PDB file of C-alpha atoms in Angstrom:
ATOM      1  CA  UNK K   1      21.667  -3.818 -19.425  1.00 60.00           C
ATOM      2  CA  UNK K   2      20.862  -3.303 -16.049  1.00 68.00           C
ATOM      3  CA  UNK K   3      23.377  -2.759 -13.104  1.00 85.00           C
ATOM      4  CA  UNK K   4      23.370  -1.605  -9.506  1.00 90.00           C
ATOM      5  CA  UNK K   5      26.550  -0.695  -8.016  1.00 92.00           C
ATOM      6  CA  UNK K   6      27.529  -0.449  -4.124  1.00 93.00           C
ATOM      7  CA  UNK K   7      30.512   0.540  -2.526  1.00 90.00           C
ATOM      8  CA  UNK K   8      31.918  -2.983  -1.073  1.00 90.00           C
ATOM      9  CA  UNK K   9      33.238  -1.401   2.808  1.00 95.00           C
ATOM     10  CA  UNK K  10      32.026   0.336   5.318  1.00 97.00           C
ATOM     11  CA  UNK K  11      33.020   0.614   8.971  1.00 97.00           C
ATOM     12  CA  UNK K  12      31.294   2.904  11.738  1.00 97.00           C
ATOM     13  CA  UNK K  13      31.507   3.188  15.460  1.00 97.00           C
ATOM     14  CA  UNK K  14      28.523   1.689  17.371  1.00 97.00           C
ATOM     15  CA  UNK K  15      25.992   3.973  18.197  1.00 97.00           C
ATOM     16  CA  UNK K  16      26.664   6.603  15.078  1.00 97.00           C
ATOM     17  CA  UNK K  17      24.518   6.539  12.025  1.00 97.00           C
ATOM     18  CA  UNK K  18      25.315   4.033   9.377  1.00 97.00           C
ATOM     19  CA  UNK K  19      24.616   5.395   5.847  1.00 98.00           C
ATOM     20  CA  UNK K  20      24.890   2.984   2.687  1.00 98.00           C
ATOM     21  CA  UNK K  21      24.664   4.238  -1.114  1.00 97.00           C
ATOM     22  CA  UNK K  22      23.915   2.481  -4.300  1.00 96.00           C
ATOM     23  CA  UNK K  23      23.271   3.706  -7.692  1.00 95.00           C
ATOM     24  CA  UNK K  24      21.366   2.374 -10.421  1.00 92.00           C
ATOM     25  CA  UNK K  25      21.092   2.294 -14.031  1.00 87.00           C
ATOM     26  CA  UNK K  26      17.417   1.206 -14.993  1.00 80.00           C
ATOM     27  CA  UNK K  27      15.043   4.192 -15.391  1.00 76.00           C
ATOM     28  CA  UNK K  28      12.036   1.884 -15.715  1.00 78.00           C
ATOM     29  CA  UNK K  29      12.626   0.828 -11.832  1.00 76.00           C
ATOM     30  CA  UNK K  30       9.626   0.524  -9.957  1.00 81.00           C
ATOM     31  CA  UNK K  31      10.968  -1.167  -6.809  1.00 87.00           C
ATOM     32  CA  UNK K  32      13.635  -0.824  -4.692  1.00 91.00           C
ATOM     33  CA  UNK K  33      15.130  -3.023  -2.183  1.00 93.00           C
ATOM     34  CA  UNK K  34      17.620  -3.411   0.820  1.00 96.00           C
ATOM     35  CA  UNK K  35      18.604  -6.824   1.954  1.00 95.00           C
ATOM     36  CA  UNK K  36      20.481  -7.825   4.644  1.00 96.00           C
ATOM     37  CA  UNK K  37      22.804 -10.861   5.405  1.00 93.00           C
ATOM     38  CA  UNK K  38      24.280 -12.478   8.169  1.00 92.00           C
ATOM     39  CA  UNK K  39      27.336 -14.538   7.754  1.00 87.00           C
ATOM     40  CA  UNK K  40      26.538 -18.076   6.146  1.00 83.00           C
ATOM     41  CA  UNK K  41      22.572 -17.320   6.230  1.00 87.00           C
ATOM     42  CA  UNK K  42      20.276 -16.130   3.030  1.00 87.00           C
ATOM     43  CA  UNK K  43      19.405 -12.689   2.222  1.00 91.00           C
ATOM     44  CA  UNK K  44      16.607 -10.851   4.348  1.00 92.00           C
ATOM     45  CA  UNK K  45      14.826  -8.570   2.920  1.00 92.00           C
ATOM     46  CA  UNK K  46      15.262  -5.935   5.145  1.00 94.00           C
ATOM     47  CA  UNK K  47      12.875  -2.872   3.458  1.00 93.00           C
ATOM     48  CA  UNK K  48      11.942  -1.502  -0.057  1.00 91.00           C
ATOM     49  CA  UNK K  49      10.541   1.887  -1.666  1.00 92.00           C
ATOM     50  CA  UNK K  50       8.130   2.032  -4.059  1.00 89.00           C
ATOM     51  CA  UNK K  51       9.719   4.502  -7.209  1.00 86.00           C
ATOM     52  CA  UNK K  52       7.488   7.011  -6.593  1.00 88.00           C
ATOM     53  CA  UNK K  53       8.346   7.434  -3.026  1.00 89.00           C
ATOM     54  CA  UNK K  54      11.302   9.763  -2.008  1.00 93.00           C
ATOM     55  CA  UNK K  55      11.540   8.741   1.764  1.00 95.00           C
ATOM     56  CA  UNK K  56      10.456   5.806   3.743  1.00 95.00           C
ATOM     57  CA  UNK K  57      10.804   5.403   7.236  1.00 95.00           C
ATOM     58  CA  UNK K  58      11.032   2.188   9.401  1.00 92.00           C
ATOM     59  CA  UNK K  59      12.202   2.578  12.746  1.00 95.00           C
ATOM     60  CA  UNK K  60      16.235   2.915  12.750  1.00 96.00           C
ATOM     61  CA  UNK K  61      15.802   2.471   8.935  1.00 97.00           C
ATOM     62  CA  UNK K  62      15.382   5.618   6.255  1.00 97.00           C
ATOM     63  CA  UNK K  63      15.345   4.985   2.656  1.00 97.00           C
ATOM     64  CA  UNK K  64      16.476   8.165   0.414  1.00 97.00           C
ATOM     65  CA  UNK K  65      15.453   7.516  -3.338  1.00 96.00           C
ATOM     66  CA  UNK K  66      16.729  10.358  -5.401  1.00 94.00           C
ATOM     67  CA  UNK K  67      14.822   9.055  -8.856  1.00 91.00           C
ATOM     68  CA  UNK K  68      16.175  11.767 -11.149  1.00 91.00           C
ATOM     69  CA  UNK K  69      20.071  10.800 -10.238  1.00 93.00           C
ATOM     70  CA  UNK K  70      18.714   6.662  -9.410  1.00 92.00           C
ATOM     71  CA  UNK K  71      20.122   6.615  -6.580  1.00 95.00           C
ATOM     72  CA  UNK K  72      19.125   5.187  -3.580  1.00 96.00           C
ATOM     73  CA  UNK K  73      20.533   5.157   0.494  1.00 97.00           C
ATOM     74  CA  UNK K  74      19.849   3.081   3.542  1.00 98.00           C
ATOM     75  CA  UNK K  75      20.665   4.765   6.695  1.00 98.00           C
ATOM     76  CA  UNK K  76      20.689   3.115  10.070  1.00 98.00           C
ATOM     77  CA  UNK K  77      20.400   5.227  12.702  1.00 98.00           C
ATOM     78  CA  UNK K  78      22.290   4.026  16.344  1.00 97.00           C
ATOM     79  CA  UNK K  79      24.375   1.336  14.646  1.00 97.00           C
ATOM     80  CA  UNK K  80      24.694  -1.448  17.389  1.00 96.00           C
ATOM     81  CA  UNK K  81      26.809  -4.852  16.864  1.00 95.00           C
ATOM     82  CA  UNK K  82      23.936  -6.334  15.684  1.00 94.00           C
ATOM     83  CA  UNK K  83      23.761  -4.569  12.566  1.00 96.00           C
ATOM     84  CA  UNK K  84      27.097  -6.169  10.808  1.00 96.00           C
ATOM     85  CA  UNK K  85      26.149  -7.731   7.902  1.00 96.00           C
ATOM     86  CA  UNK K  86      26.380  -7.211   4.303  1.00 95.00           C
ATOM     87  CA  UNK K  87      23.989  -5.309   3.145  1.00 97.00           C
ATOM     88  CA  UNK K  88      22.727  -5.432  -0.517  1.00 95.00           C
ATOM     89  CA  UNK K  89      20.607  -2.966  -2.997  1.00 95.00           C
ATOM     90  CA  UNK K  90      18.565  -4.325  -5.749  1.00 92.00           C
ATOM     91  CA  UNK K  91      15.882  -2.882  -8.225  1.00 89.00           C
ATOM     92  CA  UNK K  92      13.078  -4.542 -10.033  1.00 84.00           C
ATOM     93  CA  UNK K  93      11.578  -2.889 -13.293  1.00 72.00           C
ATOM     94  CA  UNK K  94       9.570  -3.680 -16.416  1.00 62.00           C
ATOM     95  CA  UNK K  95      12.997  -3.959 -18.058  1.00 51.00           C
ATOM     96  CA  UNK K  96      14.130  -6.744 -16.326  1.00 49.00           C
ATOM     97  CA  UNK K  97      10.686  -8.773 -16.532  1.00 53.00           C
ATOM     98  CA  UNK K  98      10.789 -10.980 -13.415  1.00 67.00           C
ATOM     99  CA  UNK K  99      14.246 -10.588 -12.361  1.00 78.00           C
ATOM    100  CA  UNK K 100      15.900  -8.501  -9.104  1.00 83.00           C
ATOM    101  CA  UNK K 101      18.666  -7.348 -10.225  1.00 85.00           C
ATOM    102  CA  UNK K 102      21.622  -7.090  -6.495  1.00 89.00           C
ATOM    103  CA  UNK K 103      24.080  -4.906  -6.234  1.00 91.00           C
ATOM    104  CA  UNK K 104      27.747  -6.687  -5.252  1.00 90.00           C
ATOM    105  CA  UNK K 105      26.599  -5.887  -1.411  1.00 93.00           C
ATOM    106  CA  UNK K 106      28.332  -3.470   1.261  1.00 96.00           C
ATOM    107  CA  UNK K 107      30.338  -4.967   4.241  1.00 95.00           C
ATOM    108  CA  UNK K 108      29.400  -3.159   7.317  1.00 97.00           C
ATOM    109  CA  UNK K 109      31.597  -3.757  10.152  1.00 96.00           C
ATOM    110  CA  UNK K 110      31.199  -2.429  13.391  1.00 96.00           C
ATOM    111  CA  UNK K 111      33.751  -0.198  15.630  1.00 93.00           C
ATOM    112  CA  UNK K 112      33.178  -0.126  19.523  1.00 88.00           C
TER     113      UNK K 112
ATOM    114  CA  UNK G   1       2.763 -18.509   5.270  1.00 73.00           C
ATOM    115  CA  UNK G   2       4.844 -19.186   2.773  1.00 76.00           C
ATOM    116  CA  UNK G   3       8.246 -21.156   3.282  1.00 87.00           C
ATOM    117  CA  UNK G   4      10.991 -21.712   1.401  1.00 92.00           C
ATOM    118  CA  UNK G   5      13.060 -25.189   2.158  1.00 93.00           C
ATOM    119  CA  UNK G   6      16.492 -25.641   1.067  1.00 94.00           C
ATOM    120  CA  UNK G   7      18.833 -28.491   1.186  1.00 91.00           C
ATOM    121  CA  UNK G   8      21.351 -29.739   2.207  1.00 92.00           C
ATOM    122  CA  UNK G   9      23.066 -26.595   3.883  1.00 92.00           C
ATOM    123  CA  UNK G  10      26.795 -28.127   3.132  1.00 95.00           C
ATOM    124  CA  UNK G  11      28.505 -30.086   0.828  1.00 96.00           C
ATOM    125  CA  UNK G  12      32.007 -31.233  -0.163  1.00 97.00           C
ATOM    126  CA  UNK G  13      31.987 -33.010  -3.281  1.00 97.00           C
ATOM    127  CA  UNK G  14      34.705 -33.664  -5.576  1.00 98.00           C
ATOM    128  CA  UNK G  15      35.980 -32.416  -9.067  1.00 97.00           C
ATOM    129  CA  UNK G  16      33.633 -34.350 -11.538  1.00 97.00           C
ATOM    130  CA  UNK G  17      31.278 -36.018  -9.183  1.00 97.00           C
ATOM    131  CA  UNK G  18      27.628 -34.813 -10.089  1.00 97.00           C
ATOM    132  CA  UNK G  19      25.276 -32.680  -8.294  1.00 96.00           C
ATOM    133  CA  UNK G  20      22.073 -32.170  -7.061  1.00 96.00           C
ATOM    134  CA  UNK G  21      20.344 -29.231  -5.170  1.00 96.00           C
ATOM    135  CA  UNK G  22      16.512 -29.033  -4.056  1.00 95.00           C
ATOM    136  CA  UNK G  23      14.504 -25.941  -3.006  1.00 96.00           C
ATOM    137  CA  UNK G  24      11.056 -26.565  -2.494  1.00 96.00           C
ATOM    138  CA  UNK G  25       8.248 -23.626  -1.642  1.00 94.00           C
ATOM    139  CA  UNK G  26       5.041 -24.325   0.328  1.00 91.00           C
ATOM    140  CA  UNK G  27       2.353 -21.906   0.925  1.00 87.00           C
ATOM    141  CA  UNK G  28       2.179 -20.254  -2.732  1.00 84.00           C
ATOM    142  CA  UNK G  29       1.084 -21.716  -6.411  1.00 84.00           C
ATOM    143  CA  UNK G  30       2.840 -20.732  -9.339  1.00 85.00           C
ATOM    144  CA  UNK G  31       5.986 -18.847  -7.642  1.00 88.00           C
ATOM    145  CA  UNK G  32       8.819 -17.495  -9.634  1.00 89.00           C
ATOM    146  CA  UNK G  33      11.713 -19.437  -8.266  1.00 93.00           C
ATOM    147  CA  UNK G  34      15.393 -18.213  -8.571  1.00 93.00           C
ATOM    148  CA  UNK G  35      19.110 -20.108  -8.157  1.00 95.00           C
ATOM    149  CA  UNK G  36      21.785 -17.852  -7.347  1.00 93.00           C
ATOM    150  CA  UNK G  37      25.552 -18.250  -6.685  1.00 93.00           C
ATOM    151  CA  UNK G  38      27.137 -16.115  -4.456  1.00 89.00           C
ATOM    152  CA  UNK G  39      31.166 -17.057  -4.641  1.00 80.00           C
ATOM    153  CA  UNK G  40      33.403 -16.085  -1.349  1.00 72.00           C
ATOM    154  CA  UNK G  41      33.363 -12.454  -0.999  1.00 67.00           C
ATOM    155  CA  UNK G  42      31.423 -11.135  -3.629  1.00 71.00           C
ATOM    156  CA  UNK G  43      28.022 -10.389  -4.721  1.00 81.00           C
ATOM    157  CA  UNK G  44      24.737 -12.219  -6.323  1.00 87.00           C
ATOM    158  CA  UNK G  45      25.007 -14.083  -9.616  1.00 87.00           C
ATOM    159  CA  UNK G  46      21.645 -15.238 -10.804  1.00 88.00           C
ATOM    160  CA  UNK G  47      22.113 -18.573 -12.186  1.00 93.00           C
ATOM    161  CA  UNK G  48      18.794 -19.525 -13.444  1.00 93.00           C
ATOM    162  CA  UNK G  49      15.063 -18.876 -12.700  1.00 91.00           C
ATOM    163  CA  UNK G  50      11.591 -19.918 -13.829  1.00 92.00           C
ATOM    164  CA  UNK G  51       8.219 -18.830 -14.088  1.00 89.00           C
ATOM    165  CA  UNK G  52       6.978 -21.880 -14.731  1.00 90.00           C
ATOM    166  CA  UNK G  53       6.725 -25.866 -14.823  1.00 93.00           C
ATOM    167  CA  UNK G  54       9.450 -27.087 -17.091  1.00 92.00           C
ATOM    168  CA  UNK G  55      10.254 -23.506 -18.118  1.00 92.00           C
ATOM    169  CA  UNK G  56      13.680 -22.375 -17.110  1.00 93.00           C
ATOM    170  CA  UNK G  57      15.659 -19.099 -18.496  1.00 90.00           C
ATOM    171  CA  UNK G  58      19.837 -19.317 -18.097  1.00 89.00           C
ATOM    172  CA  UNK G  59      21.427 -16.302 -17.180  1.00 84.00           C
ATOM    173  CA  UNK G  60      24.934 -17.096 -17.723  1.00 80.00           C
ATOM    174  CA  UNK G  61      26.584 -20.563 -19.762  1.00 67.00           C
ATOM    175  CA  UNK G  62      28.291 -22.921 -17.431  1.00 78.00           C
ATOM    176  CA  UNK G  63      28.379 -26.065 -15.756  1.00 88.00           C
ATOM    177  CA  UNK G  64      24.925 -26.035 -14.264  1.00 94.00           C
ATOM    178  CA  UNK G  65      21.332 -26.900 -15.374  1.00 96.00           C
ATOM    179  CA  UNK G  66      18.283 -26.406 -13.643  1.00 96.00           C
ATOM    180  CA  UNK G  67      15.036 -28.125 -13.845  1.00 96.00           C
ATOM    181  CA  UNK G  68      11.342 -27.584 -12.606  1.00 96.00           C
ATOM    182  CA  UNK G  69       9.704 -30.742 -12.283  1.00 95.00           C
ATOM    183  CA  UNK G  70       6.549 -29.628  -9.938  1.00 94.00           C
ATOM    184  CA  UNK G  71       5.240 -26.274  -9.491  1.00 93.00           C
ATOM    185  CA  UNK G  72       7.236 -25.604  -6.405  1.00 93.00           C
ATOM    186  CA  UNK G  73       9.879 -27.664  -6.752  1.00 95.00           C
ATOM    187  CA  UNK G  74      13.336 -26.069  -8.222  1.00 96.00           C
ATOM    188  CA  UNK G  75      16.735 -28.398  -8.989  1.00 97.00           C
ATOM    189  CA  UNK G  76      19.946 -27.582  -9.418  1.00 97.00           C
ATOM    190  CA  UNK G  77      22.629 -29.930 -10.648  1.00 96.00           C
ATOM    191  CA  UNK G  78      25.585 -30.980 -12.527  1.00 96.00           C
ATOM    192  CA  UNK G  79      27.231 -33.963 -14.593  1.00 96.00           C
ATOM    193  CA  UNK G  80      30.306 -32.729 -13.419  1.00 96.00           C
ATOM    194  CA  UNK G  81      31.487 -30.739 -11.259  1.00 96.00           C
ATOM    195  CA  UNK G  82      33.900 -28.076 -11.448  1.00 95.00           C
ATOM    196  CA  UNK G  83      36.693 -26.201  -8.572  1.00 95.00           C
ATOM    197  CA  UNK G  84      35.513 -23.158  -9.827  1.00 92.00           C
ATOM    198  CA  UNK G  85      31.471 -24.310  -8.921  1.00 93.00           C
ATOM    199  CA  UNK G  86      32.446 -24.385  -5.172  1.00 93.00           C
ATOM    200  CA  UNK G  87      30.184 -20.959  -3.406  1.00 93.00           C
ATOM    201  CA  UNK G  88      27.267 -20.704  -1.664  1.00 93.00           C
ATOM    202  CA  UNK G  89      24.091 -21.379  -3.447  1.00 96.00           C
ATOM    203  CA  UNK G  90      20.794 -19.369  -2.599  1.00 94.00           C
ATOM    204  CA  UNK G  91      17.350 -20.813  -3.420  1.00 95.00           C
ATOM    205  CA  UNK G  92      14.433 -17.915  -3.919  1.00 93.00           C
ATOM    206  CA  UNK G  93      11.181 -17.133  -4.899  1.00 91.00           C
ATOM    207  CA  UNK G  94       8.888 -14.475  -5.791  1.00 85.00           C
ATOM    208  CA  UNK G  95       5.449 -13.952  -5.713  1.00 75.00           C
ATOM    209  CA  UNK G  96       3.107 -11.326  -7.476  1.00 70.00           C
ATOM    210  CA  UNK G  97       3.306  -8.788  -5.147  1.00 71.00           C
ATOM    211  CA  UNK G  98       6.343  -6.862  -5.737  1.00 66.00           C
ATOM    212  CA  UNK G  99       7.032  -4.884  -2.405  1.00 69.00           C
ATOM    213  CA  UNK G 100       7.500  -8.436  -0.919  1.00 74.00           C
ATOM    214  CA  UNK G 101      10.648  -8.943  -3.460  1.00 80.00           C
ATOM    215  CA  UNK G 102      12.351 -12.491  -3.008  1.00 87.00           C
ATOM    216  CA  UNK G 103      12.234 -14.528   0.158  1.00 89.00           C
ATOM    217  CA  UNK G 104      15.593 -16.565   0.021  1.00 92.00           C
ATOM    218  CA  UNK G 105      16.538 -19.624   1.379  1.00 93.00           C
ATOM    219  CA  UNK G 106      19.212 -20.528   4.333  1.00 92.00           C
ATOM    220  CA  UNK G 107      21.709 -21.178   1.324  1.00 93.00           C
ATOM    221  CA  UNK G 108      23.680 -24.273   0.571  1.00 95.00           C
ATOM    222  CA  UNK G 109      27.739 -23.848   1.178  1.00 94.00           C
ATOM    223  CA  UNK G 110      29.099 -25.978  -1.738  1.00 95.00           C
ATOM    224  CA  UNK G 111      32.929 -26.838  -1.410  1.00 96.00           C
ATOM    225  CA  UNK G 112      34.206 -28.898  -4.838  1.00 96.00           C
ATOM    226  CA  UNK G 113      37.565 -30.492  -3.537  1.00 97.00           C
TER     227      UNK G 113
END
């Protein structure tokens, strides 16, 4: 079946870049997301790539999508205190008809 | 625009008293509508989700049901609860364009004492 897999830590110090892997399993993955959430709020949907995209740009936020090795990066460029959350990957494609499948979500954590 | 409602944001019940959960969406017909458990600490379980009135699919067997009543109305309950059912319980919803994803609701923190 499907899976998307995240490494569960990461700390960096404010103002560095903030980079944030996942790998997936479903070739047939046509969208990609990156969520974001706050402690004791809902997920945000933070940005997504299309799977025929290999970059996408939105201000602080690049999206890497390597298709061939499905895997997929969220960088955050001039990480402020703001940006500690858990942050979590998921794919949607024809193989899981109507579902998102998340990753397990990344802890980012902030050093001054 | 589309909303997503979710109630009520916390609630201590205890071991074997029933349950009840509502998530409603205005601003969109016919949404795909998603209940997922996220327990302390970890990631996303999706519970249950529909595409439909009175059409529900179940992920995983356990001590839930769900139920869809009205087109954008989505319930989540239980004869009985369970310790183990305690985690926070996010409501969401998709529509048919896909580079929107799901909009989730604020969550409801569930604590089974």
């Amino acid at each position: 079946g499907e899976d998307v897999e995240q490494s569960l830590f990461l700390s960096v110090r404010e103002g560095d870049s903030s980079v944030i892997n996942c790998t997936y399993t479903d070739s047939s993955s046509t969208y990609l997301y990156w969520y974001k959430q706050e402690p004791g709020a809902g997920l945000q949907l933070l940005t997504y790539i299309f799977s025929n995209m290999d970059m996408k740009q939105d201000q602080r936020l690049t999206v890497l999508l390597n298709k061939k090795d499905k895997h997929l990066s969220l960088r955050i460029a001039d990480t402020q205190t703001g940006d500690s959350a858990i942050y979590f990957c998921a794919e949607e494609g024809y193989s899981s008809a109507s579902k998102i499948i998340f990753g397990s979500g990344t802890r980012l954590s902030i050093r001054p | 625009s589309q909303t997503i409602h979710q109630w009520p944001a916390t609630l201590v019940q205890p071991v074997g008293s029933p349950l009840s959960l509502e998530c409603t969406v205005e601003g969109t017909s016919n949404p795909n509508l998603y209940w997922y458990r996220q327990a302390a600490g970890r990631g996303l379980q999706l519970l249950f989700y529909s595409v439909g009135i009175g059409q529900i699919s179940s992920e995983v067997p356990q001590n839930l049901s769900a139920s869809r009543p009205q087109d954008r109305q989505f319930i989540l309950s239980s004869k009985k609860l369970l310790l183990s059912d305690s985690g926070f319980y996010l409501c969401a919803w998709k529509g048919t364009a896909h580079r929107y994803g799901y909009t989730f609701g604020s969550g409801t923190r569930l604590t089974v004492v």
